[in-house]
Coordinates of C-alpha atoms in Angstrom, one line a residue:
Chain M
X21 CA -6.0 -18.4 30.7
X22 CA -7.6 -15.4 32.5
X23 CA -7.5 -12.0 30.8
X24 CA -5.0 -10.4 33.1
X25 CA -2.3 -13.1 32.1
X26 CA -3.3 -13.0 28.5
X27 CA -2.8 -9.0 28.6
X28 CA 0.6 -9.6 29.8
X29 CA 1.5 -12.4 27.3
X30 CA 0.4 -10.8 24.1
X31 CA 3.3 -8.3 24.0
X32 CA 5.7 -11.1 24.1
X33 CA 3.8 -13.0 21.4
X34 CA 4.0 -10.0 19.2
X35 CA 8.0 -9.6 19.7
X36 CA 8.1 -13.4 19.0
X37 CA 6.4 -12.9 15.6
X38 CA 8.7 -10.3 14.8
X39 CA 11.8 -12.3 15.6
X40 CA 10.5 -15.5 13.9
X41 CA 9.8 -13.6 10.9
X42 CA 13.7 -13.2 10.4
X43 CA 13.9 -17.1 9.5
X44 CA 17.6 -17.1 8.7
X45 CA 17.6 -20.9 9.3
X46 CA 15.4 -21.3 6.0
X47 CA 17.4 -19.0 3.9
X48 CA 19.1 -21.6 1.7
X49 CA 16.4 -24.1 1.7
X50 CA 13.8 -25.1 -1.0
X51 CA 13.0 -28.4 0.9
X52 CA 10.8 -29.7 2.3
X53 CA 8.1 -28.8 -0.1
X54 CA 5.1 -28.3 1.7
X55 CA 2.2 -30.2 0.0
X56 CA 4.6 -31.1 -2.6
X57 CA 5.1 -27.9 -4.3
X58 CA 5.5 -24.9 -1.9
X59 CA 8.8 -24.2 -0.8
X60 CA 9.6 -24.1 3.0
X61 CA 10.6 -20.5 2.8
X62 CA 7.2 -19.5 1.5
X63 CA 5.0 -21.8 3.5
X64 CA 6.6 -20.7 6.6
X65 CA 5.8 -16.9 6.1
X66 CA 2.2 -18.0 5.2
X67 CA 2.3 -19.7 8.6
X68 CA 3.6 -16.3 10.1
X69 CA 0.6 -14.6 8.5
X70 CA -1.9 -17.1 10.2
X71 CA 0.0 -16.7 13.6
X72 CA -0.2 -12.9 13.3
X73 CA -4.1 -13.2 12.7
X74 CA -4.2 -15.4 15.9
X75 CA -2.0 -13.2 18.0
X76 CA -4.1 -10.1 17.1
X77 CA -7.2 -11.9 17.9
X78 CA -5.8 -12.5 21.2
X79 CA -4.9 -8.9 21.2
X80 CA -8.6 -7.8 20.8
X81 CA -9.8 -10.2 23.4
X82 CA -7.4 -9.1 26.1
X83 CA -6.6 -5.3 25.5
X84 CA -10.1 -4.2 24.4
X85 CA -11.8 -1.9 26.6
X86 CA -15.2 0.0 26.2
X87 CA -13.4 3.1 26.9
X88 CA -12.2 3.1 23.4
X89 CA -15.8 3.7 22.3
X90 CA -17.0 7.5 21.7
X91 CA -20.6 7.8 21.5
X92 CA -22.3 10.6 19.3
X93 CA -23.6 12.0 22.3
X94 CA -20.2 12.2 24.0
X95 CA -18.7 13.8 20.8
X96 CA -21.3 16.4 20.5
X97 CA -21.0 17.2 24.3
X98 CA -17.3 17.6 24.3
X99 CA -17.2 19.8 21.1
X100 CA -20.1 21.9 22.7
X101 CA -18.1 22.4 25.8
X102 CA -15.2 23.7 23.7
X103 CA -17.6 26.1 21.8
X104 CA -17.1 24.2 18.6
X105 CA -20.6 23.5 18.0
Chain A
X27 CA -12.2 -10.0 -27.6
X28 CA -14.1 -11.7 -24.7
X29 CA -11.6 -10.5 -22.3
X30 CA -12.0 -7.0 -23.6
X31 CA -15.7 -7.0 -23.1
X32 CA -15.4 -8.4 -19.7
X33 CA -12.8 -5.6 -18.8
X34 CA -15.5 -3.1 -20.3
X35 CA -18.2 -4.7 -18.4
X36 CA -16.2 -4.5 -15.0
X37 CA -15.6 -0.9 -15.6
X38 CA -19.5 -0.1 -16.2
X39 CA -20.1 -1.9 -12.7
X40 CA -17.7 0.3 -11.1
X41 CA -19.4 3.2 -12.5
X42 CA -22.8 1.8 -11.5
X43 CA -21.6 1.3 -7.8
X44 CA -20.4 5.2 -7.8
X45 CA -23.7 6.5 -9.1
X46 CA -25.6 4.2 -6.9
X47 CA -23.8 5.5 -3.9
X48 CA -24.4 9.1 -5.2
X49 CA -28.2 8.3 -4.3
X50 CA -27.6 8.3 -0.8
X51 CA -25.0 11.0 -0.6
X52 CA -26.3 13.7 1.8
X53 CA -24.7 16.6 0.3
X54 CA -22.5 17.5 3.1
X55 CA -18.6 17.5 3.3
X56 CA -18.5 14.9 6.4
X57 CA -20.7 12.6 4.1
X58 CA -18.8 13.0 0.9
X59 CA -15.4 12.5 3.0
X60 CA -16.3 10.4 6.0
X61 CA -19.7 8.7 4.9
X62 CA -21.0 10.3 7.7
X63 CA -18.9 8.1 10.2
X64 CA -21.2 5.2 9.7
X65 CA -18.9 2.4 8.2
X66 CA -19.3 -0.9 9.6
X67 CA -16.8 -3.8 10.4
X68 CA -16.9 -5.9 7.1
X69 CA -16.8 -2.7 4.7
X70 CA -14.0 -1.3 6.9
X71 CA -12.0 -4.4 6.7
X72 CA -12.7 -4.7 2.9
X73 CA -11.7 -1.0 2.5
X74 CA -8.5 -0.8 4.6
X75 CA -7.5 -4.0 2.9
X76 CA -8.2 -3.0 -0.5
X77 CA -6.4 0.5 0.2
X78 CA -3.1 -1.4 1.3
X79 CA -3.1 -4.2 -1.2
X80 CA -3.0 -2.1 -4.3
X81 CA -1.3 -2.4 -7.7
X82 CA 1.7 -2.6 -5.7
X83 CA 0.7 -5.8 -3.9
X84 CA -0.8 -7.7 -7.0
X85 CA 1.1 -6.6 -10.1
X86 CA 4.2 -5.6 -8.3
X87 CA 4.4 -8.7 -6.1
X88 CA 4.1 -11.2 -9.2
X89 CA 6.6 -8.9 -11.2
X90 CA 8.9 -8.7 -8.4
X91 CA 8.6 -12.5 -7.4
X92 CA 9.3 -13.4 -11.1
X93 CA 12.5 -11.6 -10.5
X94 CA 13.7 -12.2 -6.9
X95 CA 11.8 -15.4 -6.0
X96 CA 9.5 -16.4 -3.0
X97 CA 11.2 -14.2 -0.6
X98 CA 9.1 -11.3 -1.7
X99 CA 6.1 -12.8 0.4
X100 CA 8.4 -12.5 3.5
X101 CA 9.5 -9.0 2.6
X102 CA 6.0 -7.6 2.3
X103 CA 3.3 -9.8 3.1
X104 CA 4.2 -11.7 6.4
X105 CA 5.7 -8.3 7.5
X106 CA 2.5 -6.4 6.8
X107 CA 0.4 -9.1 8.5
X108 CA 2.1 -8.3 11.6
X109 CA 2.6 -4.4 11.5
X110 CA -0.4 -3.5 9.6
X111 CA -2.5 -5.0 12.3
X112 CA -0.5 -3.3 14.9
X113 CA -1.1 0.2 13.2
X114 CA -4.9 -0.5 13.0
X115 CA -4.9 -1.3 16.6
X116 CA -2.6 1.4 18.0
X117 CA -3.1 4.2 15.6
X118 CA -6.3 3.4 13.7
X119 CA -8.5 3.2 16.5
X120 CA -7.0 5.9 18.6
X121 CA -7.2 8.5 15.8
X122 CA -11.0 7.5 15.3
X123 CA -11.6 8.1 18.9
X124 CA -9.7 11.4 18.7
X125 CA -11.2 12.2 15.4
X126 CA -14.9 11.7 16.4
X127 CA -14.4 13.5 19.8
X128 CA -12.8 16.5 18.0
X129 CA -14.6 16.3 14.6
X130 CA -11.5 15.9 12.3
X131 CA -11.8 15.6 8.7
X132 CA -8.3 15.3 7.8
X133 CA -4.9 14.0 9.3
X134 CA -3.4 17.5 9.1
X135 CA -6.4 18.8 11.3
X136 CA -5.1 16.3 14.0
X137 CA -1.2 17.2 13.7
X138 CA -2.3 21.0 14.1
X139 CA -4.5 20.5 17.1
X140 CA -2.0 18.4 18.7
X141 CA 1.2 20.4 18.0
X142 CA -1.0 23.8 18.5
X143 CA 0.6 24.9 15.2
X144 CA -1.2 26.5 12.4
X145 CA 1.6 26.4 9.8
X146 CA 2.4 22.5 10.3
X147 CA -0.2 21.9 7.6
X148 CA 1.8 24.1 5.1
X149 CA 4.8 21.9 5.7
X150 CA 2.9 18.6 5.6
X151 CA 0.4 19.3 2.7
X152 CA 3.1 19.3 0.0
X153 CA 5.0 16.5 1.6
X154 CA 2.1 14.4 1.7
X155 CA 1.2 15.3 -1.9
X156 CA 4.9 14.9 -3.1
X157 CA 5.0 11.4 -1.6
X158 CA 1.5 10.2 -2.7
X159 CA 2.2 11.0 -6.3
X160 CA 4.7 8.0 -6.8
X161 CA 2.0 6.0 -5.2
X162 CA -0.5 7.1 -7.6
X163 CA 1.9 6.4 -10.4
X164 CA 2.5 2.8 -9.2
X165 CA -1.4 2.5 -9.5
X166 CA -1.6 3.9 -12.9
X167 CA 1.4 1.9 -14.2
X168 CA 0.3 -1.4 -12.8
X169 CA -3.2 -1.2 -14.0
X170 CA -2.2 0.0 -17.4
X171 CA 0.3 -2.8 -17.6
X172 CA -2.5 -5.1 -16.7
X173 CA -4.9 -4.0 -19.6
X174 CA -2.0 -3.8 -22.0
X175 CA -0.9 -7.5 -21.0
X176 CA -4.7 -8.7 -21.0
X177 CA -5.2 -7.2 -24.5
X178 CA -2.0 -8.3 -26.1
X179 CA -2.7 -9.5 -29.8
X180 CA -6.3 -8.4 -29.7
X181 CA -6.1 -5.4 -31.9
X182 CA -3.3 -6.3 -34.3
X183 CA -4.3 -3.7 -36.9
X184 CA -5.2 -0.9 -34.5
X185 CA -2.1 -1.2 -32.2
X186 CA 0.7 -2.8 -34.2
X187 CA 4.1 -3.0 -32.4
X188 CA 7.3 -4.4 -33.4
X189 CA 7.9 -5.6 -29.8
X190 CA 6.2 -9.0 -29.7
X191 CA 5.0 -8.4 -26.1
X192 CA 3.2 -5.4 -27.1
X193 CA 1.8 -6.2 -30.4
X194 CA -1.9 -5.7 -30.9
X195 CA -2.3 -4.6 -27.1
X196 CA -4.1 -1.5 -25.9
X197 CA -1.2 1.1 -25.5
X198 CA -0.2 2.2 -22.1
X199 CA -1.3 5.9 -22.7
X200 CA -4.7 4.7 -23.6
X201 CA -5.4 1.9 -20.9
X202 CA -4.0 4.3 -18.2
X203 CA -6.3 7.1 -19.4
X204 CA -9.3 4.9 -19.3
X205 CA -8.4 3.6 -15.8
X206 CA -7.9 7.1 -14.4
X207 CA -11.0 8.4 -16.3
X208 CA -13.2 5.6 -14.7
X209 CA -11.9 5.9 -11.2
X210 CA -12.3 9.9 -11.2
X211 CA -16.0 9.4 -12.2
X212 CA -16.9 7.1 -9.5
X213 CA -15.0 9.1 -6.9
X214 CA -16.6 12.4 -8.0
X215 CA -20.1 10.7 -8.0
X216 CA -19.9 8.7 -4.7
X217 CA -17.1 10.1 -2.7
X218 CA -15.6 7.9 0.0
X219 CA -18.9 5.8 0.3
X220 CA -18.6 5.3 -3.5
X221 CA -14.9 4.1 -3.1
X222 CA -15.8 1.9 -0.1
X223 CA -18.6 0.1 -2.0
X224 CA -16.4 -0.4 -4.8
X225 CA -13.4 -1.6 -2.7
X226 CA -15.7 -4.1 -1.0
X227 CA -16.9 -5.5 -4.3
X228 CA -13.4 -5.6 -5.8
X229 CA -11.7 -7.4 -3.2
X230 CA -14.4 -10.0 -2.8
X231 CA -14.0 -10.5 -6.5
X232 CA -10.2 -10.4 -6.4
X233 CA -9.6 -12.8 -3.5
X234 CA -11.9 -15.4 -5.2
X235 CA -10.6 -15.3 -8.5
X236 CA -7.3 -15.2 -7.5
X237 CA -7.4 -18.7 -5.9
X238 CA -9.5 -20.0 -8.8
X239 CA -6.9 -18.8 -11.2
X240 CA -4.0 -20.2 -9.3
X241 CA -5.7 -23.7 -9.3
X242 CA -6.5 -23.3 -13.1
X243 CA -3.0 -22.5 -13.9
X244 CA -1.4 -25.0 -11.9
X245 CA -3.6 -27.6 -13.7
X246 CA -2.4 -26.3 -16.9
X247 CA 1.0 -26.3 -16.0
X248 CA 0.7 -30.2 -15.2
X249 CA -0.1 -29.8 -11.4
X250 CA 1.3 -27.8 -8.5
X251 CA 4.3 -30.2 -8.3
X252 CA 5.0 -29.9 -11.9
X253 CA 4.7 -26.1 -11.7
X254 CA 7.3 -25.8 -8.8
X255 CA 9.6 -28.6 -10.6
X256 CA 10.1 -26.5 -13.9
X257 CA 11.1 -23.6 -11.7
X258 CA 13.5 -25.8 -9.7
X259 CA 15.2 -27.0 -12.9
X260 CA 15.5 -23.6 -14.7
X261 CA 15.8 -20.9 -11.9
X262 CA 16.2 -22.6 -8.3
X263 CA 17.1 -19.4 -6.8
X264 CA 13.5 -18.2 -7.1
X265 CA 12.5 -21.0 -4.7
X266 CA 14.8 -19.6 -1.9
X267 CA 16.5 -16.5 -0.8
X268 CA 20.1 -17.2 -1.6
X269 CA 21.5 -17.2 -5.1
X270 CA 22.2 -20.7 -6.9
X271 CA 25.4 -20.8 -8.8
X272 CA 23.6 -21.3 -12.2
X273 CA 21.5 -18.3 -11.6
X274 CA 24.6 -16.2 -10.4
X275 CA 26.5 -17.2 -13.5
X276 CA 23.5 -16.1 -15.6
X277 CA 23.2 -13.0 -13.7
X278 CA 26.9 -12.1 -14.4
X279 CA 26.8 -12.6 -18.1
X280 CA 23.6 -10.5 -18.1
X281 CA 25.4 -7.9 -16.2
X282 CA 28.4 -7.9 -18.7
X283 CA 26.0 -7.5 -21.6
X284 CA 24.2 -4.6 -20.0
X285 CA 27.4 -2.8 -19.4
X286 CA 28.2 -2.9 -22.8
X287 CA 24.9 -2.0 -24.0
X288 CA 25.1 1.0 -21.5
X289 CA 28.4 1.9 -22.8
X290 CA 27.0 2.2 -26.3
X291 CA 23.9 3.9 -25.1
X292 CA 25.9 6.5 -23.2
X293 CA 27.6 7.4 -26.5
X294 CA 24.4 8.3 -28.5
X295 CA 21.8 8.5 -25.9
X296 CA 19.1 7.5 -28.1
X297 CA 15.7 5.9 -26.8
X298 CA 15.3 4.8 -23.4
X299 CA 18.6 3.5 -21.3
X300 CA 19.0 -0.4 -21.2
X301 CA 17.3 -2.0 -18.2
X302 CA 19.7 -3.3 -15.7
X303 CA 19.3 -7.0 -14.8
X304 CA 17.6 -7.9 -11.7
X305 CA 19.9 -9.7 -9.0
X306 CA 18.4 -12.8 -7.8
X307 CA 18.4 -13.6 -3.7
X308 CA 17.6 -11.3 -0.8
X309 CA 20.0 -10.2 1.7
X310 CA 19.3 -10.8 5.4
X311 CA 20.0 -7.1 6.4
X312 CA 17.5 -6.1 3.6
X313 CA 14.9 -8.5 4.6
X314 CA 15.2 -7.2 8.2
X315 CA 15.1 -3.6 7.2
X316 CA 11.9 -4.3 5.1
X317 CA 9.8 -4.7 8.4
X318 CA 9.9 -0.8 8.5
X319 CA 8.0 -0.6 5.3
X320 CA 4.7 -1.3 6.5
X321 CA 4.8 1.2 9.1
X322 CA 3.7 3.5 6.4
X323 CA 0.0 2.7 7.0
X324 CA 0.2 4.6 10.4
X325 CA 0.7 7.8 8.4
X326 CA -1.0 7.3 4.8
X327 CA -3.4 10.1 4.6
X328 CA -6.1 7.9 2.7
X329 CA -6.0 5.3 5.3
X330 CA -6.3 8.1 8.0
X331 CA -9.6 9.1 6.3
X332 CA -10.8 5.5 6.2
X333 CA -10.2 5.2 9.9
X334 CA -12.4 8.1 10.5
X335 CA -15.3 6.7 8.6
X336 CA -15.6 3.7 11.2
X337 CA -19.0 3.4 12.9
X338 CA -17.6 2.8 16.3
X339 CA -14.2 1.5 17.7
X340 CA -15.5 -2.1 17.4
X341 CA -15.7 -1.9 13.8
X342 CA -11.8 -2.2 13.7
X343 CA -11.6 -5.6 15.6
X344 CA -12.4 -7.5 12.3
X345 CA -9.8 -5.4 10.4
X346 CA -7.2 -6.1 13.3
X347 CA -7.7 -9.9 12.8
X348 CA -9.0 -10.5 9.1
X349 CA -6.5 -8.4 7.6
X350 CA -3.4 -10.6 8.0
X351 CA -5.5 -13.6 6.5
X352 CA -6.8 -11.4 3.5
X353 CA -3.0 -10.5 2.9
X354 CA -2.3 -14.3 2.7
X355 CA -5.1 -15.0 0.6
X356 CA -4.1 -12.4 -2.0
X357 CA -0.3 -12.5 -1.9
X358 CA 0.2 -16.5 -1.9
X359 CA -1.2 -16.9 -5.5
X360 CA 0.3 -14.0 -7.0
X361 CA 3.9 -14.8 -5.5
X362 CA 3.4 -18.4 -6.7
X363 CA 2.1 -17.5 -10.3
X364 CA 4.9 -15.1 -10.5
X365 CA 7.5 -17.4 -9.9
X366 CA 5.9 -20.1 -11.9
X367 CA 5.5 -17.8 -14.9
X368 CA 9.3 -17.7 -15.1
X369 CA 9.9 -21.3 -16.1
X370 CA 6.4 -22.2 -17.2
X371 CA 6.4 -23.9 -20.8
X372 CA 3.5 -25.0 -22.6
X373 CA 4.3 -27.2 -25.9
X374 CA 8.0 -26.0 -25.7
X375 CA 7.0 -22.4 -25.5
X376 CA 7.6 -20.2 -22.6
X377 CA 4.5 -18.6 -21.3
X378 CA 5.6 -15.4 -20.4
X379 CA 8.0 -14.3 -23.5
X380 CA 11.3 -12.6 -23.0
X381 CA 11.0 -9.0 -23.1
X382 CA 7.7 -8.6 -21.2
X383 CA 7.7 -5.9 -18.6
X384 CA 7.8 -7.5 -15.0
X385 CA 4.5 -5.7 -14.3
X386 CA 2.7 -7.4 -16.8
X387 CA 3.8 -10.9 -15.8
X388 CA 0.7 -12.0 -14.1
X389 CA -1.6 -10.7 -16.7
X390 CA 0.4 -12.2 -19.7
X391 CA 0.4 -15.6 -17.8
X392 CA -3.1 -15.6 -16.9
X393 CA -4.1 -14.5 -20.7
X394 CA -1.8 -17.4 -22.1
X395 CA -2.9 -20.1 -19.7
X396 CA -6.5 -19.6 -19.0
X397 CA -9.4 -19.2 -21.3
X398 CA -10.7 -15.8 -22.5
X399 CA -13.6 -15.7 -19.9
X400 CA -11.5 -16.4 -16.8
X401 CA -8.5 -14.4 -18.3
X402 CA -10.7 -11.3 -18.7
X403 CA -12.3 -11.8 -15.4
X404 CA -8.9 -12.1 -13.8
X405 CA -7.7 -9.0 -15.7
X406 CA -10.8 -7.0 -14.5
X407 CA -10.0 -8.4 -10.9
X408 CA -6.3 -7.1 -11.2
X409 CA -7.8 -3.6 -12.0
X410 CA -9.9 -3.9 -8.9
X411 CA -6.7 -3.9 -6.8
X412 CA -6.1 0.1 -7.0
X413 CA -6.2 2.6 -4.2
X414 CA -6.2 5.4 -6.7
X415 CA -9.9 6.2 -5.5
X416 CA -8.9 6.8 -1.9
X417 CA -5.9 8.7 -2.8
X418 CA -7.6 11.0 -5.1
X419 CA -10.4 11.6 -2.6
X420 CA -8.1 12.5 0.4
X421 CA -5.8 14.9 -1.8
X422 CA -9.1 16.8 -2.5
X423 CA -10.1 16.3 1.2
X424 CA -6.7 18.0 2.5
X425 CA -6.8 20.5 -0.2
X426 CA -10.0 21.8 0.7
X427 CA -10.1 21.4 4.4
X428 CA -6.3 22.2 5.2
X429 CA -5.6 24.8 2.7
X430 CA -8.7 26.5 1.4
X431 CA -11.1 26.4 4.4
X432 CA -8.1 27.0 6.8
X433 CA -6.8 29.9 5.0
X434 CA -9.9 31.5 3.5
X435 CA -12.5 30.8 5.9
X436 CA -15.4 28.1 5.9
X437 CA -18.1 30.8 5.6
X438 CA -17.1 31.9 2.3
X439 CA -18.3 28.5 0.7
X440 CA -21.1 26.2 0.9
X441 CA -20.8 22.6 1.3
X442 CA -21.5 21.8 -2.3
X443 CA -18.8 24.4 -3.3
X444 CA -16.3 22.8 -1.1
X445 CA -16.8 19.5 -2.7
X446 CA -16.4 21.0 -6.0
X447 CA -13.3 22.7 -5.1
X448 CA -11.9 19.3 -3.9
X449 CA -13.0 17.7 -7.3
X450 CA -11.1 20.7 -9.3
X451 CA -7.9 19.9 -7.1
X452 CA -8.1 16.2 -7.8
X453 CA -8.5 16.6 -11.5
X454 CA -5.2 18.8 -11.5
X455 CA -3.3 16.1 -9.5
X456 CA -4.6 13.4 -12.1
X457 CA -3.5 15.1 -15.0
X458 CA 0.1 15.8 -13.5
X459 CA 0.2 11.9 -12.7
X460 CA -1.1 10.6 -15.9
X461 CA 1.8 12.8 -17.9
X462 CA 4.4 11.4 -15.4
X463 CA 3.3 8.0 -15.9
X464 CA 3.7 8.3 -19.7
X465 CA 7.3 9.0 -19.1
X466 CA 9.8 6.1 -18.7
X467 CA 8.1 3.3 -16.5
X468 CA 9.6 2.2 -13.4
X469 CA 9.1 -1.2 -11.8
X470 CA 5.8 -0.9 -9.7
X471 CA 7.3 -2.6 -6.7
X472 CA 10.4 -0.5 -6.5
X473 CA 8.6 2.9 -7.0
X474 CA 5.9 1.7 -4.5
X475 CA 8.5 0.7 -1.9
X476 CA 9.7 4.4 -2.0
X477 CA 6.6 6.0 -1.3
X478 CA 6.1 3.6 1.5
X479 CA 9.5 4.3 2.7
X480 CA 8.6 8.2 2.9
X481 CA 5.3 7.6 4.7
X482 CA 7.1 5.0 7.0
X483 CA 9.6 7.6 8.0
X484 CA 6.7 9.8 9.5
X485 CA 5.2 6.9 11.4
X486 CA 7.5 7.5 14.5
X487 CA 5.8 11.2 14.4
X488 CA 2.3 9.7 14.4
X489 CA 3.1 7.2 17.3
X490 CA 4.7 9.7 19.1
X491 CA 1.9 12.4 18.7
X492 CA -0.5 9.8 20.2
X493 CA 1.4 8.3 23.0
X494 CA 4.5 10.6 24.0
X495 CA 3.3 13.6 25.9
X496 CA 6.9 15.0 25.8
X497 CA 6.7 15.3 21.9
X498 CA 6.6 18.8 21.0
X499 CA 5.8 21.1 18.1
X500 CA 9.5 21.5 17.2
X501 CA 10.1 17.9 17.5
X502 CA 7.6 17.4 15.0
X503 CA 8.9 20.1 12.5
X504 CA 12.3 18.4 12.9
X505 CA 11.2 15.0 12.2
X506 CA 9.0 16.0 9.2
X507 CA 12.1 18.0 7.7
X508 CA 14.6 15.1 8.5
X509 CA 12.1 12.7 6.9
X510 CA 11.7 14.9 3.8
X511 CA 15.3 15.7 3.4
X512 CA 16.6 12.4 3.8
X513 CA 13.8 10.6 1.7
X514 CA 14.5 12.8 -1.2
X515 CA 18.3 12.8 -1.0
X516 CA 18.1 8.9 -1.4
X517 CA 15.4 8.9 -3.7
X518 CA 17.5 11.4 -6.0
X519 CA 20.6 9.1 -5.4
X520 CA 18.7 6.2 -6.7
X521 CA 17.8 7.9 -10.0
X522 CA 14.4 8.6 -8.8
X523 CA 13.6 4.9 -8.1
X524 CA 15.2 3.7 -11.2
X525 CA 18.3 2.0 -9.6
X526 CA 18.1 -1.7 -9.4
X527 CA 18.5 -3.2 -6.2
X528 CA 19.2 0.3 -4.4
X529 CA 20.4 -0.3 -0.8
X530 CA 22.3 1.7 1.8
X531 CA 24.8 -0.5 3.4
X532 CA 22.8 -3.5 2.6
X533 CA 19.7 -2.1 4.2
X534 CA 16.5 -0.8 2.5
X535 CA 16.5 3.1 2.4
X536 CA 13.6 3.0 4.8
X537 CA 16.1 2.2 7.6
X538 CA 18.2 5.3 7.7
X539 CA 15.1 7.5 6.7
X540 CA 13.3 6.3 9.9
X541 CA 16.2 6.5 11.9
X542 CA 17.0 10.0 11.1
X543 CA 13.5 11.2 11.5
X544 CA 13.1 9.6 14.8
X545 CA 16.4 10.7 16.1
X546 CA 15.3 14.6 15.1
X547 CA 12.0 13.8 16.6
X548 CA 13.3 12.7 20.2
X549 CA 16.3 15.0 20.2
X550 CA 14.5 18.2 19.5
X551 CA 11.5 17.4 21.5
X552 CA 13.7 17.0 24.5
X553 CA 15.6 20.3 23.8
X554 CA 12.4 22.2 23.3
X555 CA 9.6 23.6 25.6
X556 CA 7.0 20.8 26.5
X557 CA 3.5 21.1 25.1
X558 CA 0.8 23.4 26.9
X559 CA -1.0 21.4 29.7
X560 CA -4.2 22.4 28.0
X561 CA -3.2 20.6 24.9
X562 CA -2.1 17.5 26.8
X563 CA -5.3 17.5 28.5
X564 CA -7.0 17.4 25.2
X565 CA -5.4 14.5 23.9
X566 CA -4.3 12.4 26.8
X567 CA -6.9 12.8 29.3
X568 CA -9.4 9.7 29.7

């Protein structure tokens, strides 16, 4: 998948995460116990945490631009321009 | 006693880190408050994570899970995994770049510039301090409860108590005093660099020990399966989010007893009022509205200060991706241990005896189920989870730069004098916090949520200031005022955080507060004159 497509896809993935977070379908369930001890309501939300890390990794890959950086020289120049230095 | 020595050793390490960082201190305010903007990705991740995962997360999560069950993870942890990372990406990085370009030291400087308003600092400063104090109290209460829980029975002659849960334990006034004292010393010595070094050490320690402790405790309880089985037999509601009939009947009985006790207490008003029983289960609307709580990281002044310490925008990448995973590693053991502790029996005796403060659930369970070395290490690592340091520091920073320098002039003071003023202000705040924390203790989780709700209410203002050109000074004032008034009105209505399960029409109070502040922001901004073009150029030009 190229970067432009990924850039468009990431907002939908974030919205999907927010919707999936409201897991009303597991509200009254203890079973299945994942690994034999973890109630599904807890295991599912641990999965949401992992999915969040993945989606935000995609975000840093696709939305990142070098324009976000500010060099020391640029910062000093801007402040000097305004007479702050 | 071994546990006690480990805790003392741990506190000495913290002091050592504070003094070591003092050796590289350059003597300037930028270095004291922002580590000369030179913090790299790993330390930034550990500091941001450590500052958001506080006593509230560790002590509060296990305590709250022991009352309300596994749903607590979804309420705070998985929601924070999504929303915190969003705030780091869209707010943290943007504020870092504006902060570096314009030389900001504090959040109020940014708002003052963005809204062309000298006086906005006078409105924001008291609101920030007022809302940070409950957060500080959660830290002091949580950590004090941890020392008290870990030292239970260690000093029967020095600290006798009729309450079995407190007999022989270091009392709250002393444990809280020790914690506050140690944190103050390393903050004074090392400034923000000291707090970040300490945060990195603490989080590495806590995450490792949290997992080890979970395995050791599960083993003592006859395995993971058995630990969960005991809960299923005794309190099944804690393994889901609806209330089981058996637990509901138990709650109704507890409620009847509570009402009788309350009636008797109301007649004489001697001693603290009886505690309202905790209602198991979590409503869907409450769960949904809790998603707004983690927005608070967009506005926390101490996080703003940490954002500004980053070496480059790239430094944020690791925090954005790693933070959700760190949350999971921390919360999962805490929630499981909190739930298991409610039903765990060894040799026919409950691991956590009745009457133990929920804040101390984790510490008591660890103490009773592990050896003294692991118990001591775990107690020490629970102590690690505090953001008192960052909060102390940012209050000093705001007072010095936004009040003293702004209104008395920078030229009147040397950098060293300014650092001294910051320290004096912090001592004042700490003394107030310490004495408040000695009054009737609130549940750490509940108090923390109130504080987060207040800051979350200001998140729309932060987002709008960064991304909405039409957002005006008067819109900002209206939003701050609406947030402050609605927060205080509901906080007051809840008995200053004492009311059990306080909701507004089934929603967490954060929802109406955020709605009110957002509505005020949008309406008043649209009705008032747009910002000057020069201001927009300063903040929105590429």
